[in-house]
Every structure is written in structure tokens, then in C-alpha cells.
Coordinates of C-alpha atoms in Angstrom, one line a residue:
M852 CA 108.0 102.2 122.0
P853 CA 109.3 103.1 118.2
N854 CA 107.0 103.3 115.1
T855 CA 109.4 100.7 113.9
R856 CA 110.3 97.8 113.4
S857 CA 113.6 98.4 113.9
F858 CA 114.3 97.3 117.3
C859 CA 113.4 94.2 115.9
D860 CA 116.9 94.2 114.5
H861 CA 118.8 94.6 117.1
E862 CA 120.0 91.5 119.7
N863 CA 118.2 89.3 121.8
N864 CA 115.4 91.5 120.3
E865 CA 114.8 89.2 117.7
H866 CA 111.7 87.8 119.8
A867 CA 109.7 90.8 120.2
L868 CA 106.3 91.3 119.1
V869 CA 105.8 94.1 117.0
P870 CA 102.9 96.6 117.7
T871 CA 100.4 95.9 116.3
I872 CA 99.4 99.7 114.2
V873 CA 102.9 98.9 113.0
D874 CA 101.9 95.6 111.4
V875 CA 98.6 96.9 109.7
R876 CA 101.0 100.0 108.3
D877 CA 103.4 97.5 106.9
N878 CA 100.2 95.6 104.9
L879 CA 98.1 98.2 104.2
G880 CA 99.8 97.8 99.9
V881 CA 98.5 93.6 100.3
L882 CA 95.3 95.2 101.9
A883 CA 94.7 97.2 99.3
V884 CA 95.4 94.2 96.6
H885 CA 93.0 92.5 98.4
V886 CA 90.3 95.0 98.1
L887 CA 90.4 95.3 94.4
S888 CA 90.2 92.2 94.2
A889 CA 87.5 91.4 96.0
K890 CA 85.4 95.0 94.0
E891 CA 86.9 93.8 90.8
D892 CA 87.7 91.4 88.5
L893 CA 91.5 91.6 87.8
S894 CA 92.4 89.4 84.9
K895 CA 89.4 92.0 83.3
I896 CA 91.4 95.6 83.7
D897 CA 94.7 96.6 81.9
Y898 CA 97.8 97.2 84.1
E899 CA 97.0 101.0 83.9
T900 CA 93.7 101.3 85.3
M901 CA 94.7 98.8 88.0
I902 CA 97.5 101.0 89.5
H903 CA 95.2 103.7 89.4
K904 CA 92.8 101.9 91.5
L905 CA 95.3 100.8 94.2
Y906 CA 96.5 104.2 94.3
D907 CA 93.2 105.9 95.2
I908 CA 92.3 102.0 97.1
T909 CA 96.0 102.9 99.2
C910 CA 95.2 106.8 100.1
E911 CA 92.2 105.7 101.3
L912 CA 93.9 103.4 103.4
H913 CA 96.7 105.7 104.7
T914 CA 93.6 107.8 105.8
A915 CA 92.1 105.6 107.8
Y916 CA 95.1 104.2 109.1
D917 CA 96.9 108.2 110.6
Q918 CA 92.7 108.3 111.9
E919 CA 93.1 104.9 114.3
R920 CA 97.2 105.7 115.0
T921 CA 96.4 109.1 116.4
R922 CA 93.8 107.3 118.1
I923 CA 95.7 104.8 120.0
E924 CA 98.8 107.3 120.0
Y925 CA 101.2 105.2 122.0

């Protein structure tokens, strides 16, 4: 199965399950926000700093994702 959601868009596939690793990959940005909000009070961080920290967290999450993806490659 491809590492994408596009197969769900085909006729009769709209109820197909998305592989878990694809679901994880597609939610790394949301996870980065949750990680940052657990570490910092977001109301007290200026946007430039927030973006920089989100970028760093997202890079770390991508590294972890790539390691996990190659471990469970289909």
C-alpha cells in the first residue's frame, strides 16, 4: 500500500483505513504544537520565537518518524 492517502479518494475506497504510519506523518505539525505547548506558555512567546521552536521540534519529530518508518516499512 502506498505511503499516501490518495487511495482513499478513489471510488469505493472512501472507507479504506489509512496506514497508521501515514496518519502519524500527517499529524506531525499538530504534535509539534502540543509538544511546544507542554513545554512553554504560548501566550508569553513572541511569534518569531514560537515559529523557531516549532521548526526545531518538527525537525526532531521528522527524524523520529523516519527512523520508525524504516523500521516498519511495508
